[in-house]
């Protein structure tokens, strides 16, 4: 139905889409402390544990359920009415480590809340955010390798880029950490693995299954995550190359050219991919160089950078 003059905020199927965005499956990073984990997705489920900021989980299923939320109307310090309303809530079934996961090599399962009707994704960004797919840059000093089973599929030098298609959690080999006394202690970790377009799985990061490890000398040694590749950020980019950059219809740099974005033009990158060793960005164009003015919008693909040193556009704000 077409939106009438009395409800201009409603979106109809005659407006430009997309009108919804799926919540991806794969690995998420928890953004808040004390995120409750439930045994079932229903409203009357039991809390079986909590997750804290920095924990990683793998979301394997999502489900929309009706939850009750208390509402009240107040005037000054007096509550006039109070009751409950039904709220559609997205619950996610996730796999996560537990106290005995290291010895049994098994993840435990539970449900968390990902989003709630009436709140934007930004309101729930602290609950959990997905590890992005798309372009990543190898950040480790040593080359990063992808494997298919025990076979090496690709070797990625430091600073090179790769395209991540999907993510998952795996138990990894124990890592070593040196104590102040000079001795090394090992601790179990779980790894964020990425299926990459070059083939095979590469390790994006490893995460200790406990906050510390006890050395043989008796001291507690703090353990921290290790990161081997970082996603190329989405957000507003400014064209910095003196010759500007071609806007093309397709992902590949050799697809038909729509126009040229001149130096100092700005564009919102909403998706990244890797084509022929170059990081490409799908954009909404700001034809005005003033970021406060949206201007007319078009969409297409531009080249952002090509390691090690060729750059067409730089990030202004996420």
CSV table of N, CA and C in Angstrom, one decimal, residues 60-226:
chain,number,residue,atom,x,y,z
A,60,UNK,N,24.4,-20.1,14.9
A,60,UNK,CA,24.1,-21.2,13.9
A,60,UNK,C,22.6,-21.2,13.5
A,61,UNK,N,21.8,-20.4,14.2
A,61,UNK,CA,20.4,-20.3,14.0
A,61,UNK,C,19.8,-19.1,14.6
A,62,UNK,N,18.8,-18.5,13.9
A,62,UNK,CA,18.1,-17.3,14.5
A,62,UNK,C,16.6,-17.6,14.4
A,63,UNK,N,15.9,-17.0,15.3
A,63,UNK,CA,14.5,-17.2,15.5
A,63,UNK,C,13.8,-16.0,16.0
A,64,UNK,N,12.6,-15.6,15.5
A,64,UNK,CA,11.8,-14.5,16.0
A,64,UNK,C,10.8,-15.0,17.0
A,65,UNK,N,10.8,-14.5,18.2
A,65,UNK,CA,9.9,-14.9,19.2
A,65,UNK,C,9.2,-13.7,19.8
A,66,UNK,N,8.0,-13.9,20.4
A,66,UNK,CA,7.3,-12.8,21.1
A,66,UNK,C,7.7,-12.8,22.5
A,67,UNK,N,8.1,-11.6,23.0
A,67,UNK,CA,8.5,-11.4,24.4
A,67,UNK,C,7.6,-10.3,25.0
A,68,UNK,N,7.5,-10.3,26.3
A,68,UNK,CA,6.8,-9.3,27.0
A,68,UNK,C,7.7,-8.2,27.5
A,69,UNK,N,7.3,-6.9,27.2
A,69,UNK,CA,8.1,-5.8,27.7
A,69,UNK,C,7.2,-4.9,28.5
A,70,UNK,N,7.6,-4.5,29.7
A,70,UNK,CA,6.8,-3.6,30.6
A,70,UNK,C,6.8,-2.2,30.0
A,71,UNK,N,5.6,-1.6,29.9
A,71,UNK,CA,5.4,-0.2,29.4
A,71,UNK,C,4.6,0.5,30.5
A,72,UNK,N,4.9,1.8,30.6
A,72,UNK,CA,4.2,2.6,31.6
A,72,UNK,C,4.2,4.1,31.1
A,73,UNK,N,3.1,4.8,31.5
A,73,UNK,CA,2.9,6.2,31.1
A,73,UNK,C,3.0,7.0,32.4
A,74,UNK,N,3.9,7.9,32.4
A,74,UNK,CA,4.1,8.7,33.7
A,74,UNK,C,3.9,10.2,33.5
A,75,UNK,N,3.6,10.8,34.5
A,75,UNK,CA,3.5,12.3,34.5
A,75,UNK,C,4.2,12.8,35.7
A,76,UNK,N,5.3,13.4,35.5
A,76,UNK,CA,6.1,13.8,36.7
A,76,UNK,C,6.7,12.6,37.3
A,77,UNK,N,6.5,12.5,38.6
A,77,UNK,CA,6.9,11.3,39.4
A,77,UNK,C,5.8,10.3,39.6
A,78,UNK,N,4.6,10.5,39.0
A,78,UNK,CA,3.5,9.6,39.2
A,78,UNK,C,3.4,8.7,38.0
A,79,UNK,N,3.2,7.4,38.2
A,79,UNK,CA,3.0,6.4,37.1
A,79,UNK,C,1.5,6.3,36.9
A,80,UNK,N,1.0,6.7,35.7
A,80,UNK,CA,-0.5,6.7,35.5
A,80,UNK,C,-1.0,5.3,35.1
A,81,UNK,N,-0.3,4.6,34.2
A,81,UNK,CA,-0.7,3.3,33.8
A,81,UNK,C,0.6,2.4,33.7
A,82,UNK,N,0.4,1.2,33.9
A,82,UNK,CA,1.5,0.2,33.8
A,82,UNK,C,1.0,-1.1,33.2
A,83,UNK,N,1.8,-1.7,32.3
A,83,UNK,CA,1.3,-3.0,31.8
A,83,UNK,C,2.4,-3.6,30.9
A,84,UNK,N,2.0,-4.5,30.1
A,84,UNK,CA,3.0,-5.2,29.2
A,84,UNK,C,2.5,-5.1,27.8
A,85,UNK,N,3.5,-5.2,26.9
A,85,UNK,CA,3.2,-5.2,25.4
A,85,UNK,C,4.0,-6.3,24.8
A,86,UNK,N,3.5,-6.9,23.7
A,86,UNK,CA,4.3,-7.9,23.0
A,86,UNK,C,5.3,-7.3,22.1
A,87,UNK,N,6.5,-7.9,22.1
A,87,UNK,CA,7.6,-7.4,21.3
A,87,UNK,C,8.3,-8.5,20.6
A,88,UNK,N,8.4,-8.3,19.3
A,88,UNK,CA,9.1,-9.3,18.5
A,88,UNK,C,10.6,-9.2,18.8
A,89,UNK,N,11.2,-10.3,19.1
A,89,UNK,CA,12.6,-10.3,19.5
A,89,UNK,C,13.4,-11.4,18.7
A,90,UNK,N,14.6,-11.1,18.2
A,90,UNK,CA,15.4,-12.1,17.5
A,90,UNK,C,16.3,-12.8,18.5
A,91,UNK,N,16.1,-14.1,18.7
A,91,UNK,CA,17.0,-14.9,19.5
A,91,UNK,C,17.9,-15.7,18.6
A,92,UNK,N,19.1,-15.9,19.0
A,92,UNK,CA,20.1,-16.6,18.2
A,92,UNK,C,20.7,-17.8,19.0
A,93,UNK,N,20.7,-18.9,18.4
A,93,UNK,CA,21.3,-20.1,19.0
A,93,UNK,C,22.8,-20.1,18.6
A,94,UNK,N,23.6,-20.2,19.6
A,94,UNK,CA,25.0,-20.0,19.4
A,94,UNK,C,25.8,-21.1,20.1
A,95,UNK,N,27.0,-21.3,19.5
A,95,UNK,CA,28.0,-22.3,20.1
A,95,UNK,C,29.1,-21.5,20.8
A,96,UNK,N,29.4,-21.9,22.0
A,96,UNK,CA,30.4,-21.1,22.8
A,96,UNK,C,31.2,-22.1,23.6
A,97,UNK,N,32.4,-21.6,24.1
A,97,UNK,CA,33.2,-22.5,24.9
A,97,UNK,C,32.7,-22.5,26.4
A,98,UNK,N,33.0,-23.5,27.1
A,98,UNK,CA,32.7,-23.7,28.5
A,98,UNK,C,33.9,-24.1,29.3
A,99,UNK,N,33.7,-24.3,30.6
A,99,UNK,CA,34.8,-24.6,31.5
A,99,UNK,C,35.5,-25.9,31.1
A,100,UNK,N,34.7,-26.9,30.6
A,100,UNK,CA,35.3,-28.2,30.3
A,100,UNK,C,35.4,-28.4,28.8
A,101,UNK,N,35.2,-27.3,28.0
A,101,UNK,CA,35.3,-27.4,26.5
A,101,UNK,C,36.7,-27.9,26.1
A,102,UNK,N,37.7,-27.4,26.7
A,102,UNK,CA,39.1,-27.7,26.3
A,102,UNK,C,39.4,-29.2,26.4
A,103,UNK,N,39.0,-29.8,27.4
A,103,UNK,CA,39.3,-31.3,27.6
A,103,UNK,C,38.4,-32.1,26.7
A,104,UNK,N,37.2,-31.7,26.5
A,104,UNK,CA,36.2,-32.5,25.7
A,104,UNK,C,36.2,-32.1,24.2
A,105,UNK,N,36.8,-31.0,23.9
A,105,UNK,CA,36.8,-30.5,22.5
A,105,UNK,C,35.3,-30.4,22.0
A,106,UNK,N,34.5,-29.9,22.8
A,106,UNK,CA,33.1,-29.7,22.5
A,106,UNK,C,32.6,-28.3,22.9
A,107,UNK,N,31.8,-27.7,22.1
A,107,UNK,CA,31.2,-26.4,22.4
A,107,UNK,C,29.8,-26.7,23.1
A,108,UNK,N,29.4,-25.7,23.9
A,108,UNK,CA,28.1,-25.8,24.5
A,108,UNK,C,27.2,-24.9,23.7
A,109,UNK,N,25.9,-25.1,23.8
A,109,UNK,CA,24.9,-24.4,23.0
A,109,UNK,C,24.0,-23.6,23.9
A,110,UNK,N,23.5,-22.5,23.5
A,110,UNK,CA,22.6,-21.6,24.2
A,110,UNK,C,22.0,-20.5,23.3
A,111,UNK,N,21.1,-19.8,23.8
A,111,UNK,CA,20.4,-18.7,23.1
A,111,UNK,C,20.6,-17.4,23.7
A,112,UNK,N,20.9,-16.4,22.9
A,112,UNK,CA,21.0,-15.0,23.3
A,112,UNK,C,20.1,-14.1,22.5
A,113,UNK,N,19.8,-12.9,23.0
A,113,UNK,CA,19.0,-11.9,22.3
A,113,UNK,C,19.9,-11.1,21.4
A,114,UNK,N,19.6,-11.0,20.1
A,114,UNK,CA,20.4,-10.2,19.1
A,114,UNK,C,19.8,-8.9,18.8
A,115,UNK,N,18.4,-8.9,18.7
A,115,UNK,CA,17.8,-7.6,18.4
A,115,UNK,C,16.3,-7.6,19.0
A,116,UNK,N,15.8,-6.4,19.1
A,116,UNK,CA,14.4,-6.3,19.7
A,116,UNK,C,13.6,-5.3,18.9
A,117,UNK,N,12.4,-5.6,18.7
A,117,UNK,CA,11.5,-4.6,18.0
A,117,UNK,C,11.4,-3.3,18.7
A,118,UNK,N,11.5,-2.2,17.9
A,118,UNK,CA,11.5,-0.9,18.5
A,118,UNK,C,12.8,-0.3,18.8
A,119,UNK,N,13.9,-1.2,18.6
A,119,UNK,CA,15.3,-0.7,18.9
A,119,UNK,C,16.1,-0.9,17.6
A,120,UNK,N,16.9,0.0,17.3
A,120,UNK,CA,17.7,-0.1,16.1
A,120,UNK,C,18.9,-1.0,16.3
A,121,UNK,N,19.5,-1.4,15.2
A,121,UNK,CA,20.7,-2.3,15.3
A,121,UNK,C,21.8,-1.6,16.2
A,122,UNK,N,21.8,-0.3,16.1
A,122,UNK,CA,22.8,0.5,16.9
A,122,UNK,C,22.5,0.3,18.4
A,123,UNK,N,21.2,0.2,18.8
A,123,UNK,CA,20.9,0.0,20.2
A,123,UNK,C,21.4,-1.3,20.7
A,124,UNK,N,21.5,-2.3,19.8
A,124,UNK,CA,21.9,-3.6,20.2
A,124,UNK,C,23.3,-4.0,19.8
A,125,UNK,N,24.0,-3.0,19.3
A,125,UNK,CA,25.4,-3.2,18.8
A,125,UNK,C,26.3,-3.7,20.0
A,126,UNK,N,25.9,-3.4,21.2
A,126,UNK,CA,26.7,-3.8,22.3
A,126,UNK,C,26.5,-5.3,22.7
A,127,UNK,N,25.4,-5.9,22.3
A,127,UNK,CA,25.1,-7.3,22.6
A,127,UNK,C,26.1,-8.2,21.9
A,128,UNK,N,26.1,-8.1,20.6
A,128,UNK,CA,27.0,-8.9,19.8
A,128,UNK,C,27.0,-8.4,18.4
A,129,UNK,N,28.2,-8.4,17.7
A,129,UNK,CA,28.3,-7.9,16.4
A,129,UNK,C,29.1,-8.9,15.6
A,130,UNK,N,28.7,-9.2,14.3
A,130,UNK,CA,29.3,-10.2,13.5
A,130,UNK,C,30.7,-9.9,13.1
A,131,UNK,N,31.6,-10.8,13.0
A,131,UNK,CA,32.8,-10.7,12.3
A,131,UNK,C,32.6,-10.4,10.9
A,132,UNK,N,32.9,-9.3,10.3
A,132,UNK,CA,32.5,-9.0,8.9
A,132,UNK,C,33.1,-10.0,7.9
A,133,UNK,N,32.3,-10.2,6.9
A,133,UNK,CA,32.8,-10.9,5.7
A,133,UNK,C,33.2,-9.8,4.7
A,134,UNK,N,33.8,-10.2,3.6
A,134,UNK,CA,34.3,-9.2,2.6
A,134,UNK,C,35.9,-9.1,2.8
A,135,UNK,N,36.4,-8.0,2.4
A,135,UNK,CA,37.8,-7.8,2.4
A,135,UNK,C,38.5,-7.7,3.7
A,136,UNK,N,39.6,-8.4,3.9
A,136,UNK,CA,40.4,-8.4,5.1
A,136,UNK,C,41.9,-8.2,4.7
A,137,UNK,N,42.6,-7.6,5.6
A,137,UNK,CA,44.1,-7.4,5.4
A,137,UNK,C,44.8,-8.1,6.4
A,138,UNK,N,45.9,-8.9,6.0
A,138,UNK,CA,46.7,-9.7,6.9
A,138,UNK,C,47.5,-8.7,7.7
A,139,UNK,N,47.3,-8.8,9.1
A,139,UNK,CA,48.0,-7.9,10.0
A,139,UNK,C,49.1,-8.5,10.7
A,140,UNK,N,49.3,-9.8,10.7
A,140,UNK,CA,50.4,-10.4,11.4
A,140,UNK,C,51.7,-10.2,10.6
A,141,UNK,N,52.8,-10.3,11.4
A,141,UNK,CA,54.1,-10.1,10.7
A,141,UNK,C,54.5,-11.3,9.9
A,142,UNK,N,54.1,-12.4,10.3
A,142,UNK,CA,54.3,-13.6,9.6
A,142,UNK,C,53.3,-13.9,8.5
A,143,UNK,N,53.6,-14.6,7.4
A,143,UNK,CA,52.6,-14.9,6.4
A,143,UNK,C,51.4,-15.7,7.0
A,144,UNK,N,50.2,-15.5,6.5
A,144,UNK,CA,49.0,-16.2,6.9
A,144,UNK,C,48.7,-17.3,5.9
A,145,UNK,N,48.5,-18.5,6.3
A,145,UNK,CA,48.2,-19.6,5.4
A,145,UNK,C,46.8,-20.1,5.5
A,146,UNK,N,46.2,-20.5,4.4
A,146,UNK,CA,44.9,-21.1,4.5
A,146,UNK,C,45.0,-22.6,4.1
A,147,UNK,N,44.2,-23.4,4.8
A,147,UNK,CA,44.3,-24.9,4.7
A,147,UNK,C,43.0,-25.5,4.3
A,148,UNK,N,43.1,-26.6,3.5
A,148,UNK,CA,41.9,-27.4,3.3
A,148,UNK,C,42.4,-28.8,3.8
A,149,UNK,N,41.9,-29.1,5.1
A,149,UNK,CA,42.4,-30.2,5.8
A,149,UNK,C,43.8,-30.0,6.2
A,150,UNK,N,44.8,-30.8,5.8
A,150,UNK,CA,46.2,-30.6,6.1
A,150,UNK,C,46.9,-30.0,4.9
A,151,UNK,N,46.2,-29.7,3.8
A,151,UNK,CA,46.9,-29.2,2.6
A,151,UNK,C,46.8,-27.7,2.6
A,152,UNK,N,48.0,-27.1,2.3
A,152,UNK,CA,48.1,-25.6,2.2
A,152,UNK,C,47.5,-25.2,0.9
A,153,UNK,N,46.5,-24.3,1.0
A,153,UNK,CA,45.8,-23.8,-0.3
A,153,UNK,C,46.4,-22.4,-0.7
A,154,UNK,N,46.8,-21.6,0.2
A,154,UNK,CA,47.4,-20.3,-0.2
A,154,UNK,C,48.3,-19.8,0.9
A,155,UNK,N,49.2,-18.9,0.6
A,155,UNK,CA,50.1,-18.3,1.5
A,155,UNK,C,50.0,-16.8,1.3
A,156,UNK,N,49.5,-16.0,2.3
A,156,UNK,CA,49.2,-14.6,2.2
A,156,UNK,C,50.3,-13.8,3.0
A,157,UNK,N,51.1,-13.0,2.3
A,157,UNK,CA,52.1,-12.2,3.0
A,157,UNK,C,51.5,-11.1,3.9
A,158,UNK,N,52.2,-10.7,4.9
A,158,UNK,CA,51.8,-9.6,5.7
A,158,UNK,C,51.4,-8.3,4.8
A,159,UNK,N,50.3,-7.7,5.1
A,159,UNK,CA,49.8,-6.6,4.3
A,159,UNK,C,49.0,-6.9,3.1
A,160,UNK,N,48.9,-8.2,2.7
A,160,UNK,CA,48.1,-8.6,1.6
A,160,UNK,C,46.6,-8.6,2.0
A,161,UNK,N,45.8,-8.7,1.0
A,161,UNK,CA,44.3,-8.7,1.2
A,161,UNK,C,43.7,-10.1,0.8
A,162,UNK,N,42.6,-10.4,1.4
A,162,UNK,CA,41.9,-11.6,1.1
A,162,UNK,C,40.4,-11.4,1.3
A,163,UNK,N,39.6,-12.2,0.6
A,163,UNK,CA,38.2,-12.0,0.7
A,163,UNK,C,37.6,-13.1,1.6
A,164,UNK,N,36.9,-12.8,2.7
A,164,UNK,CA,36.3,-13.7,3.6
A,164,UNK,C,34.8,-14.0,3.2
A,165,UNK,N,34.5,-15.2,3.0
A,165,UNK,CA,33.1,-15.6,2.6
A,165,UNK,C,32.3,-16.0,3.7
A,166,UNK,N,32.9,-16.6,4.8
A,166,UNK,CA,32.1,-17.1,5.9
A,166,UNK,C,33.1,-17.3,7.1
A,167,UNK,N,32.5,-17.4,8.3
A,167,UNK,CA,33.4,-17.6,9.5
A,167,UNK,C,32.8,-18.7,10.4
A,168,UNK,N,33.6,-19.3,11.2
A,168,UNK,CA,33.2,-20.4,12.1
A,168,UNK,C,34.2,-20.5,13.2
A,169,UNK,N,33.9,-21.1,14.3
A,169,UNK,CA,34.8,-21.4,15.5
A,169,UNK,C,35.3,-22.8,15.4
A,170,UNK,N,36.6,-22.9,15.8
A,170,UNK,CA,37.2,-24.2,15.9
A,170,UNK,C,38.1,-24.2,17.2
A,171,UNK,N,38.3,-25.4,17.8
A,171,UNK,CA,39.3,-25.6,18.8
A,171,UNK,C,40.7,-25.6,18.0
A,172,UNK,N,41.6,-24.9,18.6
A,172,UNK,CA,43.0,-24.8,18.0
A,172,UNK,C,44.0,-25.4,18.9
A,173,UNK,N,45.2,-25.5,18.4
A,173,UNK,CA,46.3,-25.9,19.2
A,173,UNK,C,46.6,-24.9,20.3
A,174,UNK,N,47.1,-25.5,21.5
A,174,UNK,CA,47.4,-24.6,22.6
A,174,UNK,C,48.5,-23.6,22.2
A,175,UNK,N,48.5,-22.4,22.8
A,175,UNK,CA,49.5,-21.4,22.5
A,175,UNK,C,50.4,-21.2,23.8
A,176,UNK,N,51.6,-20.8,23.6
A,176,UNK,CA,52.5,-20.6,24.7
A,176,UNK,C,52.6,-19.1,25.0
A,177,UNK,N,52.9,-18.8,26.3
A,177,UNK,CA,53.0,-17.5,26.8
A,177,UNK,C,54.2,-17.5,27.9
A,178,UNK,N,55.1,-16.5,27.7
A,178,UNK,CA,56.2,-16.5,28.6
A,178,UNK,C,55.9,-15.7,29.9
A,179,UNK,N,56.2,-16.3,31.0
A,179,UNK,CA,56.1,-15.6,32.3
A,179,UNK,C,57.3,-14.7,32.6
A,180,UNK,N,57.1,-13.8,33.6
A,180,UNK,CA,58.2,-12.9,34.0
A,180,UNK,C,59.4,-13.8,34.5
A,181,UNK,N,59.1,-15.0,35.0
A,181,UNK,CA,60.2,-15.8,35.5
A,181,UNK,C,61.1,-16.4,34.4
A,182,UNK,N,60.6,-16.3,33.1
A,182,UNK,CA,61.3,-16.8,32.0
A,182,UNK,C,60.8,-18.1,31.5
A,183,UNK,N,59.9,-18.8,32.2
A,183,UNK,CA,59.3,-20.0,31.8
A,183,UNK,C,58.1,-19.8,30.9
A,184,UNK,N,57.8,-20.8,30.1
A,184,UNK,CA,56.6,-20.7,29.2
A,184,UNK,C,55.5,-21.6,29.7
A,185,UNK,N,54.3,-21.1,29.6
A,185,UNK,CA,53.1,-21.9,30.0
A,185,UNK,C,52.2,-22.0,28.8
A,186,UNK,N,51.5,-23.1,28.6
A,186,UNK,CA,50.6,-23.2,27.5
A,186,UNK,C,49.1,-23.0,28.0
A,187,UNK,N,48.3,-22.6,27.1
A,187,UNK,CA,46.9,-22.4,27.4
A,187,UNK,C,46.0,-22.7,26.2
A,188,UNK,N,44.8,-23.3,26.4
A,188,UNK,CA,44.0,-23.7,25.3
A,188,UNK,C,43.3,-22.4,24.7
A,189,UNK,N,43.1,-22.5,23.3
A,189,UNK,CA,42.4,-21.4,22.6
A,189,UNK,C,41.4,-21.9,21.7
A,190,UNK,N,40.5,-21.0,21.3
A,190,UNK,CA,39.6,-21.3,20.2
A,190,UNK,C,39.9,-20.3,19.1
A,191,UNK,N,39.7,-20.7,17.9
A,191,UNK,CA,40.1,-19.9,16.7
A,191,UNK,C,38.9,-19.5,15.9
A,192,UNK,N,39.0,-18.2,15.4
A,192,UNK,CA,38.0,-17.7,14.4
A,192,UNK,C,38.6,-18.1,13.1
A,193,UNK,N,37.9,-19.0,12.4
A,193,UNK,CA,38.4,-19.5,11.1
A,193,UNK,C,37.5,-18.8,10.0
A,194,UNK,N,38.2,-18.5,8.9
A,194,UNK,CA,37.5,-17.8,7.8
A,194,UNK,C,37.6,-18.6,6.5
A,195,UNK,N,36.5,-18.9,5.9
A,195,UNK,CA,36.5,-19.5,4.5
A,195,UNK,C,36.8,-18.4,3.6
A,196,UNK,N,37.9,-18.5,2.8
A,196,UNK,CA,38.3,-17.4,1.9
A,196,UNK,C,38.1,-17.8,0.5
A,197,UNK,N,38.0,-16.7,-0.4
A,197,UNK,CA,37.7,-17.0,-1.8
A,197,UNK,C,38.9,-17.7,-2.5
A,198,UNK,N,40.1,-17.6,-2.0
A,198,UNK,CA,41.2,-18.2,-2.6
A,198,UNK,C,41.2,-19.7,-2.3
A,199,UNK,N,40.3,-20.2,-1.4
A,199,UNK,CA,40.2,-21.6,-1.1
A,199,UNK,C,40.8,-21.9,0.3
A,200,UNK,N,40.1,-22.8,1.0
A,200,UNK,CA,40.6,-23.2,2.4
A,200,UNK,C,40.2,-22.2,3.5
A,201,UNK,N,40.6,-22.6,4.7
A,201,UNK,CA,40.3,-21.8,5.9
A,201,UNK,C,41.6,-21.2,6.4
A,202,UNK,N,41.5,-19.9,6.7
A,202,UNK,CA,42.6,-19.1,7.4
A,202,UNK,C,42.1,-18.7,8.8
A,203,UNK,N,43.1,-18.5,9.7
A,203,UNK,CA,42.8,-18.1,11.0
A,203,UNK,C,42.8,-16.6,11.1
A,204,UNK,N,41.7,-16.0,11.5
A,204,UNK,CA,41.6,-14.6,11.7
A,204,UNK,C,42.1,-14.1,13.0
A,205,UNK,N,41.8,-14.9,14.1
A,205,UNK,CA,42.2,-14.6,15.4
A,205,UNK,C,42.1,-15.8,16.3
A,206,UNK,N,42.8,-15.8,17.4
A,206,UNK,CA,42.7,-16.9,18.4
A,206,UNK,C,42.3,-16.2,19.8
A,207,UNK,N,41.5,-17.0,20.6
A,207,UNK,CA,41.0,-16.4,21.8
A,207,UNK,C,41.2,-17.4,23.0
A,208,UNK,N,41.8,-17.0,24.0
A,208,UNK,CA,42.0,-17.9,25.2
A,208,UNK,C,40.7,-18.3,25.8
A,209,UNK,N,40.7,-19.5,26.3
A,209,UNK,CA,39.5,-20.0,26.9
A,209,UNK,C,39.4,-19.7,28.4
A,210,UNK,N,40.4,-19.0,28.9
A,210,UNK,CA,40.4,-18.4,30.2
A,210,UNK,C,41.2,-17.1,30.2
A,211,UNK,N,40.9,-16.3,31.2
A,211,UNK,CA,41.5,-14.9,31.2
A,211,UNK,C,43.0,-15.0,31.6
A,212,UNK,N,43.4,-16.1,32.2
A,212,UNK,CA,44.8,-16.2,32.6
A,212,UNK,C,45.2,-17.6,32.7
A,213,UNK,N,46.6,-17.8,32.7
A,213,UNK,CA,47.1,-19.2,32.8
A,213,UNK,C,48.2,-19.2,33.9
A,214,UNK,N,48.2,-20.3,34.7
A,214,UNK,CA,49.1,-20.4,35.8
A,214,UNK,C,50.4,-21.0,35.4
A,215,UNK,N,51.5,-20.2,35.6
A,215,UNK,CA,52.9,-20.7,35.3
A,215,UNK,C,53.3,-21.7,36.4
A,216,UNK,N,54.3,-22.5,36.0
A,216,UNK,CA,54.9,-23.5,37.0
A,216,UNK,C,55.4,-22.8,38.2
A,217,UNK,N,55.8,-21.5,38.1
A,217,UNK,CA,56.3,-20.8,39.3
A,217,UNK,C,55.2,-20.4,40.2
A,218,UNK,N,53.9,-20.5,39.8
A,218,UNK,CA,52.8,-20.2,40.6
A,218,UNK,C,52.1,-18.9,40.3
A,219,UNK,N,52.8,-18.1,39.4
A,219,UNK,CA,52.2,-16.8,39.0
A,219,UNK,C,51.1,-17.0,38.0
A,220,UNK,N,50.1,-16.0,38.0
A,220,UNK,CA,49.1,-16.0,37.0
A,220,UNK,C,49.5,-15.1,35.9
A,221,UNK,N,49.5,-15.7,34.7
A,221,UNK,CA,49.9,-14.9,33.5
A,221,UNK,C,48.7,-14.6,32.7
A,222,UNK,N,48.5,-13.3,32.4
A,222,UNK,CA,47.3,-12.8,31.7
A,222,UNK,C,47.4,-13.2,30.2
A,223,UNK,N,46.3,-13.8,29.7
A,223,UNK,CA,46.2,-14.2,28.3
A,223,UNK,C,45.4,-13.2,27.5
A,224,UNK,N,45.7,-13.0,26.3
A,224,UNK,CA,45.0,-12.0,25.4
A,224,UNK,C,44.8,-12.7,24.0
A,225,UNK,N,43.7,-12.2,23.3
A,225,UNK,CA,43.5,-12.7,22.0
A,225,UNK,C,44.7,-12.3,21.1
A,226,UNK,N,44.9,-13.0,20.0
A,226,UNK,CA,45.8,-12.7,19.0
A,226,UNK,C,45.1,-12.6,17.6
